[in-house]
Amino acid sequence: MNPKLDTIQHAISNFHVLQLKYIKSIGVISERAIEPLALYFEQGQWHLIAFCRLRQEKRLFLLNRIASLRETDQDFAPNQFSLAAYFKQQ
């Protein structure tokens, strides 16, 4: 399986913050601490919905733009996130 997917799924299940380097659409790399909420596969690629601590809001991250990823030992509070509700809002 994909090591990124394994790490993200483990972090989602255990409510662990992820530290990542993300390649923005303009090629600039930004470092983020995120609280991963859900993964889904659409149009041939994996998507990660997470609360971005830098932007203080839920954001969508494409796995193929994650340059590096590390699960931390920092926990975040479980929440009532619903993928169905998220899609309804979009």
Coordinates of C-alpha atoms in Angstrom, one line a residue:
M1 CA 0.0 0.0 0.0
N2 CA 1.0 3.7 -0.3
P3 CA 3.1 4.8 2.8
K4 CA 1.4 8.2 2.7
L5 CA -2.0 6.6 2.9
D6 CA -1.0 4.4 5.7
T7 CA 0.4 7.3 7.7
I8 CA -2.6 9.5 7.1
Q9 CA -5.1 6.7 8.0
H10 CA -3.2 6.0 11.2
A11 CA -3.3 9.7 12.1
I12 CA -7.0 9.9 11.4
S13 CA -7.8 6.9 13.5
N14 CA -5.6 8.1 16.4
F15 CA -6.3 11.8 16.2
H16 CA -2.7 12.7 15.6
V17 CA -1.5 15.9 14.0
L18 CA 0.4 15.6 10.8
Q19 CA 3.3 17.8 9.8
L20 CA 3.7 18.1 6.0
K21 CA 5.4 20.0 3.2
Y22 CA 2.8 20.8 0.6
I23 CA 3.5 21.9 -3.0
K24 CA 1.1 24.7 -3.9
S25 CA -0.2 25.0 -7.5
I26 CA 2.5 27.6 -8.2
G27 CA 5.3 25.2 -7.1
V28 CA 6.0 26.9 -3.8
I29 CA 6.4 24.5 -0.8
S30 CA 4.6 25.4 2.4
E31 CA 5.0 23.7 5.8
R32 CA 1.7 22.9 7.5
A33 CA 0.5 21.2 10.7
I34 CA -2.9 19.6 10.0
E35 CA -5.6 17.7 11.8
P36 CA -6.5 14.9 9.2
L37 CA -10.3 14.3 9.0
A38 CA -11.0 12.1 6.0
L39 CA -9.6 10.6 2.8
Y40 CA -11.4 10.0 -0.5
F41 CA -10.5 8.9 -4.0
E42 CA -11.9 10.8 -6.9
Q43 CA -10.9 11.3 -10.6
G44 CA -7.9 9.1 -10.3
Q45 CA -6.3 10.8 -7.2
W46 CA -6.5 10.8 -3.4
H47 CA -7.8 13.8 -1.5
L48 CA -7.3 14.6 2.1
I49 CA -9.6 16.8 4.1
A50 CA -8.0 18.3 7.1
F51 CA -8.1 21.2 9.5
C52 CA -5.1 23.4 8.6
R53 CA -3.7 25.0 11.7
L54 CA -1.9 27.6 9.5
R55 CA -5.1 28.8 7.8
Q56 CA -7.4 28.0 10.7
E57 CA -10.0 26.3 8.4
K58 CA -10.8 23.0 6.8
R59 CA -8.7 22.5 3.6
L60 CA -8.5 20.0 0.8
F61 CA -5.0 18.6 0.1
L62 CA -4.1 16.4 -2.9
L63 CA -1.8 13.5 -1.9
N64 CA 0.3 13.9 -5.0
R65 CA 1.2 17.4 -3.9
I66 CA 2.5 16.3 -0.4
A67 CA 6.3 16.4 -0.7
S68 CA 6.8 15.0 2.8
L69 CA 4.7 13.8 5.6
R70 CA 5.3 13.0 9.3
E71 CA 2.9 11.9 12.0
T72 CA 3.5 13.7 15.3
D73 CA 2.7 12.5 18.8
Q74 CA 0.5 15.6 19.3
D75 CA -3.2 14.8 19.6
F76 CA -6.2 16.8 18.5
A77 CA -9.7 16.6 19.8
P78 CA -12.0 14.2 18.1
N79 CA -14.8 15.9 16.3
Q80 CA -18.1 15.0 14.5
F81 CA -16.8 15.5 11.0
S82 CA -19.0 14.0 8.3
L83 CA -17.8 13.5 4.7
A84 CA -21.4 13.5 3.5
A85 CA -22.1 16.9 5.2
Y86 CA -18.8 18.3 3.9
F87 CA -19.8 17.4 0.3
K88 CA -23.2 19.0 0.8
Q89 CA -21.6 22.2 1.8
Q90 CA -19.3 22.3 -1.3

